[in-house]
mmCIF file of C-alpha atoms and ligand atoms in Angstrom:
data_model
loop_
_atom_site.group_PDB
_atom_site.id
_atom_site.type_symbol
_atom_site.label_atom_id
_atom_site.label_comp_id
_atom_site.label_asym_id
_atom_site.label_seq_id
_atom_site.Cartn_x
_atom_site.Cartn_y
_atom_site.Cartn_z
ATOM 1 C CA MET R 89 0.258 0.225 0.043
ATOM 2 C CA ASN R 90 1.762 3.326 -1.096
ATOM 3 C CA LEU R 91 -0.794 6.249 -0.016
ATOM 4 C CA LEU R 92 0.153 10.416 -1.374
ATOM 5 C CA LEU R 93 -0.952 12.484 1.192
ATOM 6 C CA TYR R 94 -1.334 16.009 -0.376
ATOM 7 C CA GLY R 95 -2.923 19.166 0.675
ATOM 8 C CA ALA R 96 -1.124 22.429 1.987
ATOM 9 C CA PRO R 97 0.266 23.876 5.308
ATOM 10 C CA GLY R 98 -1.798 23.437 8.264
ATOM 11 C CA SER R 99 -4.474 20.602 6.461
ATOM 12 C CA GLY R 100 -3.538 17.899 8.635
ATOM 13 C CA LYS R 101 -0.727 15.935 6.460
ATOM 14 C CA GLY R 102 1.160 14.719 10.048
ATOM 15 C CA THR R 103 -2.351 13.964 11.896
ATOM 16 C CA GLN R 104 -3.455 11.660 8.860
ATOM 17 C CA ALA R 105 0.132 9.670 8.258
ATOM 18 C CA ASN R 106 0.676 8.905 12.183
ATOM 19 C CA MET R 107 -3.031 7.338 11.885
ATOM 20 C CA LEU R 108 -2.671 5.638 8.514
ATOM 21 C CA ARG R 109 0.965 4.620 9.869
ATOM 22 C CA GLY R 110 -0.414 3.324 13.139
ATOM 23 C CA HIS R 111 -3.521 1.461 11.142
ATOM 24 C CA PHE R 112 -0.700 0.185 7.433
ATOM 25 C CA GLY R 113 1.664 -0.430 9.941
ATOM 26 C CA ILE R 114 3.866 1.663 7.062
ATOM 27 C CA PRO R 115 5.959 4.272 7.402
ATOM 28 C CA HIS R 116 5.455 7.445 7.250
ATOM 29 C CA ILE R 117 8.230 9.699 4.872
ATOM 30 C CA ALA R 118 7.831 13.215 5.959
ATOM 31 C CA THR R 119 10.304 15.185 3.878
ATOM 32 C CA GLY R 120 9.526 18.486 6.524
ATOM 33 C CA ASP R 121 10.451 15.787 9.181
ATOM 34 C CA MET R 122 13.599 14.513 7.405
ATOM 35 C CA LEU R 123 15.037 18.051 7.044
ATOM 36 C CA ARG R 124 13.803 19.198 10.726
ATOM 37 C CA ALA R 125 16.386 16.652 11.751
ATOM 38 C CA GLU R 126 18.668 17.362 9.631
ATOM 39 C CA ILE R 127 19.006 20.775 11.371
ATOM 40 C CA GLN R 128 18.586 19.658 14.297
ATOM 41 C CA ALA R 129 21.696 17.107 14.062
ATOM 42 C CA GLY R 130 23.695 19.625 12.912
ATOM 43 C CA THR R 131 25.140 18.793 9.302
ATOM 44 C CA GLU R 132 25.848 20.227 6.514
ATOM 45 C CA LEU R 133 22.460 19.779 4.927
ATOM 46 C CA GLY R 134 20.890 20.675 7.962
ATOM 47 C CA ARG R 135 22.334 23.976 7.576
ATOM 48 C CA GLN R 136 22.160 24.360 4.147
ATOM 49 C CA ALA R 137 18.538 24.613 4.813
ATOM 50 C CA GLN R 138 17.460 25.862 8.260
ATOM 51 C CA PRO R 139 17.284 29.575 6.622
ATOM 52 C CA ILE R 140 14.798 27.957 4.168
ATOM 53 C CA LEU R 141 12.522 26.621 6.299
ATOM 54 C CA ALA R 142 12.797 29.526 8.325
ATOM 55 C CA ALA R 143 11.666 32.270 5.328
ATOM 56 C CA GLY R 144 8.971 29.035 4.406
ATOM 57 C CA ARG R 145 10.336 28.546 1.250
ATOM 58 C CA TYR R 146 11.281 25.363 -0.872
ATOM 59 C CA VAL R 147 14.268 23.033 -0.285
ATOM 60 C CA SER R 148 16.265 22.547 -4.185
ATOM 61 C CA ASP R 149 14.194 20.149 -5.984
ATOM 62 C CA GLU R 150 17.552 18.577 -6.347
ATOM 63 C CA ILE R 151 18.227 17.661 -2.853
ATOM 64 C CA MET R 152 14.495 16.956 -2.095
ATOM 65 C CA ILE R 153 14.696 14.189 -4.784
ATOM 66 C CA GLY R 154 17.964 12.776 -3.305
ATOM 67 C CA ILE R 155 16.649 12.465 -0.368
ATOM 68 C CA VAL R 156 13.771 10.764 -0.982
ATOM 69 C CA ARG R 157 15.338 8.381 -3.729
ATOM 70 C CA HIS R 158 17.088 7.086 -0.689
ATOM 71 C CA ARG R 159 14.716 6.969 1.738
ATOM 72 C CA LEU R 160 13.025 4.984 -0.432
ATOM 73 C CA SER R 161 15.459 2.575 -1.384
ATOM 74 C CA GLU R 162 15.469 1.610 2.171
ATOM 75 C CA PRO R 163 13.709 -1.790 2.950
ATOM 76 C CA ASP R 164 11.396 -1.174 5.466
ATOM 77 C CA CYS R 165 9.763 0.573 2.534
ATOM 78 C CA GLN R 166 9.519 -1.892 0.565
ATOM 79 C CA PRO R 167 5.691 -3.617 2.026
ATOM 80 C CA GLY R 168 4.658 0.248 1.903
ATOM 81 C CA PHE R 169 5.041 3.594 2.886
ATOM 82 C CA ILE R 170 3.171 6.797 3.546
ATOM 83 C CA MET R 171 4.309 9.639 1.316
ATOM 84 C CA ASP R 172 4.101 13.299 2.855
ATOM 85 C CA GLY R 173 5.232 16.590 2.110
ATOM 86 C CA PHE R 174 6.694 15.533 -1.481
ATOM 87 C CA PRO R 175 6.419 15.572 -4.100
ATOM 88 C CA ARG R 176 5.950 20.111 -3.988
ATOM 89 C CA THR R 177 6.478 20.420 -7.305
ATOM 90 C CA VAL R 178 6.099 19.816 -10.771
ATOM 91 C CA PRO R 179 9.792 18.574 -11.623
ATOM 92 C CA GLN R 180 9.311 16.732 -8.575
ATOM 93 C CA ALA R 181 6.536 14.747 -9.456
ATOM 94 C CA GLU R 182 7.519 13.732 -12.672
ATOM 95 C CA ALA R 183 10.911 12.537 -10.836
ATOM 96 C CA LEU R 184 8.783 10.325 -8.116
ATOM 97 C CA ASP R 185 7.519 8.634 -11.391
ATOM 98 C CA ASP R 186 10.242 7.774 -12.479
ATOM 99 C CA LEU R 187 11.962 6.845 -8.834
ATOM 100 C CA MET R 188 8.664 4.726 -8.602
ATOM 101 C CA GLY R 189 9.016 3.076 -11.539
ATOM 102 C CA ASP R 190 12.484 1.985 -11.312
ATOM 103 C CA LEU R 191 12.319 0.509 -8.150
ATOM 104 C CA GLY R 192 8.595 -1.209 -9.575
ATOM 105 C CA LYS R 193 6.009 0.757 -7.498
ATOM 106 C CA ARG R 194 2.703 3.246 -7.546
ATOM 107 C CA PHE R 195 0.760 4.776 -5.627
ATOM 108 C CA ASP R 196 -2.862 2.922 -4.694
ATOM 109 C CA ARG R 197 -4.217 5.926 -3.785
ATOM 110 C CA VAL R 198 -2.984 10.267 -3.494
ATOM 111 C CA ILE R 199 -5.763 11.979 -0.828
ATOM 112 C CA TYR R 200 -5.829 15.662 -0.482
ATOM 113 C CA LEU R 201 -7.122 16.886 2.424
ATOM 114 C CA MET R 202 -8.829 20.483 1.384
ATOM 115 C CA VAL R 203 -9.016 23.082 3.994
ATOM 116 C CA PRO R 204 -9.939 27.038 2.670
ATOM 117 C CA VAL R 205 -6.360 29.161 3.049
ATOM 118 C CA GLU R 206 -7.968 31.543 5.728
ATOM 119 C CA ASP R 207 -8.834 28.398 8.136
ATOM 120 C CA LEU R 208 -5.106 27.477 7.100
ATOM 121 C CA LEU R 209 -3.620 31.187 7.412
ATOM 122 C CA HIS R 210 -5.530 30.786 11.109
ATOM 123 C CA ARG R 211 -4.917 26.647 12.168
ATOM 124 C CA LEU R 212 -0.825 28.042 11.436
ATOM 125 C CA SER R 213 -0.376 31.120 13.393
ATOM 126 C CA GLY R 214 0.460 30.168 17.017
ATOM 127 C CA ARG R 215 0.264 26.407 16.174
ATOM 128 C CA LEU R 216 2.425 24.546 18.721
ATOM 129 C CA VAL R 217 4.237 20.537 17.862
ATOM 130 C CA CYS R 218 6.088 18.672 19.822
ATOM 131 C CA PRO R 219 9.730 18.407 19.106
ATOM 132 C CA VAL R 220 9.710 14.449 20.223
ATOM 133 C CA CYS R 221 6.895 13.148 18.887
ATOM 134 C CA GLN R 222 5.616 16.721 15.887
ATOM 135 C CA ARG R 223 2.031 15.847 16.886
ATOM 136 C CA THR R 224 0.933 19.459 16.724
ATOM 137 C CA TYR R 225 -1.441 21.709 19.023
ATOM 138 C CA PRO R 226 -3.301 24.915 19.056
ATOM 139 C CA PRO R 227 -1.957 27.440 20.748
ATOM 140 C CA ALA R 228 -1.734 28.024 24.995
ATOM 141 C CA THR R 229 -1.424 24.205 24.715
ATOM 142 C CA GLU R 230 1.523 23.536 27.101
ATOM 143 C CA ALA R 231 2.405 20.378 26.874
ATOM 144 C CA CYS R 232 1.887 16.816 24.397
ATOM 145 C CA ASP R 233 -0.759 14.287 25.363
ATOM 146 C CA ALA R 234 1.474 11.691 24.124
ATOM 147 C CA ASP R 235 4.816 12.004 25.673
ATOM 148 C CA GLY R 236 4.501 14.988 27.994
ATOM 149 C CA SER R 237 7.352 16.917 26.008
ATOM 150 C CA THR R 238 6.870 20.930 26.530
ATOM 151 C CA LEU R 239 5.635 21.976 23.209
ATOM 152 C CA VAL R 240 7.708 24.518 20.915
ATOM 153 C CA GLN R 241 6.674 27.290 17.887
ATOM 154 C CA ARG R 242 8.728 25.739 14.716
ATOM 155 C CA ASP R 243 10.494 28.544 12.728
ATOM 156 C CA ASP R 244 7.605 28.759 10.084
ATOM 157 C CA ASP R 245 4.709 28.651 12.430
ATOM 158 C CA LYS R 246 5.786 32.384 13.359
ATOM 159 C CA PRO R 247 3.669 34.913 11.368
ATOM 160 C CA GLU R 248 6.655 36.138 8.646
ATOM 161 C CA ALA R 249 6.699 32.472 7.592
ATOM 162 C CA VAL R 250 3.122 31.729 7.075
ATOM 163 C CA ARG R 251 1.671 33.564 4.329
ATOM 164 C CA PRO R 252 5.352 33.162 1.864
ATOM 165 C CA ARG R 253 4.607 29.282 2.339
ATOM 166 C CA ILE R 254 1.194 29.531 1.965
ATOM 167 C CA GLU R 255 2.174 31.219 -1.551
ATOM 168 C CA ILE R 256 5.031 29.368 -2.512
ATOM 169 C CA TYR R 257 1.976 26.331 -1.307
ATOM 170 C CA LEU R 258 -0.343 27.782 -4.125
ATOM 171 C CA GLU R 259 1.602 28.374 -6.614
ATOM 172 C CA LYS R 260 3.944 25.050 -6.877
ATOM 173 C CA THR R 261 2.372 23.240 -5.186
ATOM 174 C CA VAL R 262 -0.867 23.317 -6.408
ATOM 175 C CA PRO R 263 -0.360 22.500 -9.660
ATOM 176 C CA VAL R 264 1.645 18.974 -8.505
ATOM 177 C CA LEU R 265 -2.726 17.870 -8.019
ATOM 178 C CA ASP R 266 -3.437 17.700 -11.318
ATOM 179 C CA HIS R 267 -0.617 15.574 -12.383
ATOM 180 C CA TYR R 268 -2.434 13.111 -10.004
ATOM 181 C CA ARG R 269 -6.018 13.734 -11.750
ATOM 182 C CA GLY R 270 -5.253 12.633 -14.872
ATOM 183 C CA GLU R 271 -4.323 9.097 -13.840
ATOM 184 C CA GLY R 272 -7.684 8.830 -11.229
ATOM 185 C CA LEU R 273 -5.887 8.415 -8.011
ATOM 186 C CA VAL R 274 -7.008 11.379 -6.035
ATOM 187 C CA SER R 275 -9.544 11.178 -3.062
ATOM 188 C CA GLU R 276 -10.878 14.926 -2.357
ATOM 189 C CA ILE R 277 -11.383 15.142 1.093
ATOM 190 C CA ASP R 278 -12.857 18.053 3.654
ATOM 191 C CA GLY R 279 -10.506 19.016 6.205
ATOM 192 C CA ARG R 280 -12.621 20.596 7.958
ATOM 193 C CA GLY R 281 -14.435 18.566 10.265
ATOM 194 C CA THR R 282 -13.261 16.605 13.180
ATOM 195 C CA ILE R 283 -9.985 14.669 13.667
ATOM 196 C CA ASP R 284 -12.255 11.007 13.976
ATOM 197 C CA GLU R 285 -14.284 12.774 11.438
ATOM 198 C CA ILE R 286 -11.191 13.385 8.998
ATOM 199 C CA SER R 287 -9.489 10.162 10.047
ATOM 200 C CA ARG R 288 -12.665 7.477 8.979
ATOM 201 C CA GLN R 289 -13.328 9.198 4.966
ATOM 202 C CA VAL R 290 -9.856 8.932 5.343
ATOM 203 C CA LEU R 291 -8.556 4.921 6.058
ATOM 204 C CA ALA R 292 -12.476 4.808 3.070
ATOM 205 C CA ALA R 293 -10.262 6.793 0.634
ATOM 206 C CA ALA R 294 -6.776 4.837 1.463
ATOM 207 C CA SER R 295 -9.087 1.209 1.653
ATOM 208 C CA SER R 296 -10.943 1.675 -1.970
ATOM 209 C CA PRO R 297 -9.644 0.732 -5.152
ATOM 210 C CA SER R 298 -8.761 4.374 -7.633
ATOM 211 C CA ASN R 299 -10.444 4.610 -10.893
ATOM 212 C CA GLY R 300 -7.090 3.683 -12.175
ATOM 213 C CA GLU R 301 -7.195 0.348 -10.205
ATOM 214 C CA VAL R 302 -10.825 -0.374 -11.377
ATOM 215 C CA ALA R 303 -10.610 -0.156 -14.740
ATOM 216 C CA ARG R 304 -6.666 -2.858 -15.170
ATOM 217 C CA ARG R 305 -8.949 -5.374 -13.126
ATOM 218 C CA ALA R 306 -11.492 -4.995 -15.675
ATOM 219 C CA GLY R 307 -8.877 -5.438 -18.596
ATOM 220 C CA GLY R 308 -8.069 -1.484 -19.347
ATOM 221 C CA ALA R 309 -4.715 -1.179 -18.111
ATOM 222 C CA GLU R 310 -3.979 2.459 -20.532
ATOM 223 C CA SER R 311 -7.684 3.158 -19.219
ATOM 224 C CA LYS R 312 -7.060 7.159 -17.890
ATOM 225 C CA THR R 313 -10.634 7.525 -16.366
ATOM 226 C CA ALA R 314 -10.219 10.346 -13.758
HETATM 227 P P1 ADP D 268 4.413 21.817 6.419
HETATM 228 O O1 ADP D 268 3.350 21.087 5.192
HETATM 229 O O2 ADP D 268 3.253 22.427 7.886
HETATM 230 O O3 ADP D 268 4.764 23.041 5.207
HETATM 231 P P2 ADP D 268 6.392 20.548 6.283
HETATM 232 O O4 ADP D 268 7.040 19.864 7.424
HETATM 233 O O5 ADP D 268 5.896 19.289 5.488
HETATM 234 O O6 ADP D 268 5.926 21.277 6.118
HETATM 235 O O7 ADP D 268 7.692 20.745 5.419
HETATM 236 C C1 ADP D 268 8.489 22.390 5.610
HETATM 237 C C2 ADP D 268 9.418 22.322 5.148
HETATM 238 O O8 ADP D 268 10.461 22.211 4.482
HETATM 239 C C3 ADP D 268 8.730 23.533 3.657
HETATM 240 O O9 ADP D 268 8.236 24.599 3.872
HETATM 241 C C4 ADP D 268 9.730 23.466 2.869
HETATM 242 O O10 ADP D 268 10.876 24.449 2.991
HETATM 243 C C5 ADP D 268 10.220 22.822 2.918
HETATM 244 N N1 ADP D 268 10.561 21.241 3.040
HETATM 245 C C6 ADP D 268 9.492 20.220 3.166
HETATM 246 N N2 ADP D 268 9.372 18.803 2.638
HETATM 247 C C7 ADP D 268 9.762 19.689 0.782
HETATM 248 C C8 ADP D 268 9.603 19.761 -0.516
HETATM 249 N N3 ADP D 268 9.236 18.747 -0.841
HETATM 250 N N4 ADP D 268 10.205 20.523 -1.920
HETATM 251 C C9 ADP D 268 10.833 21.246 -1.047
HETATM 252 N N5 ADP D 268 10.748 21.689 0.244
HETATM 253 C C10 ADP D 268 10.580 21.168 1.308
#
């Protein structure tokens, strides 16, 4: 089961990815978390990435494609994975097609969490995150429910970075969805309900075959029903 979570910053991808990981027992590949781990560890990549993340801009396609290529070749991804935060640009999506092809894999579903821009701005400004498990919480929450850690604010959730993140998403990442729509892979889910309601819909979408899969099973392997 290979799943792609798609949505704007603040749309709830991380929360749903955690749920899916628990349900299907497959790894969650979150490129933002991977970059933050590099920053934390003080690696060369982390040093380069830190100011880019803090400003809400994107790390180069070349670097991101290299990171994902390396991660997908690790053995724990064999049974499947949940991709979150990649691809964020059309060149990344094209590179991922090639990479998946080389590995003999395909996505079963693209799950799009839809949230209007004004809700995103509201959710991101002031949200807090657990530095240990990355769960996110509303402003003024004190500690993480899961591990008791003191919550922190991500650099890119500070007001000056939130708007640039949404703008770059609208410009560079919205076109990525069209890339997958043509393949009949996209399930659109309203990202504004309660976490439980959304989780139910995400699980149902993840467990249902895509239009492309239905066509293949029916013998129309090349059919591109949208
Ligand atoms: P969010 O989706 O809430 O913005 P992420 O944790 O997914 O947060 O990503 C944080 C930051 O990491 C992004 O704003 C960007 O700077 C960088 N990043 C993550 N994934 C990519 C990617 N695929 N391409 C370029 N930059 C990325």
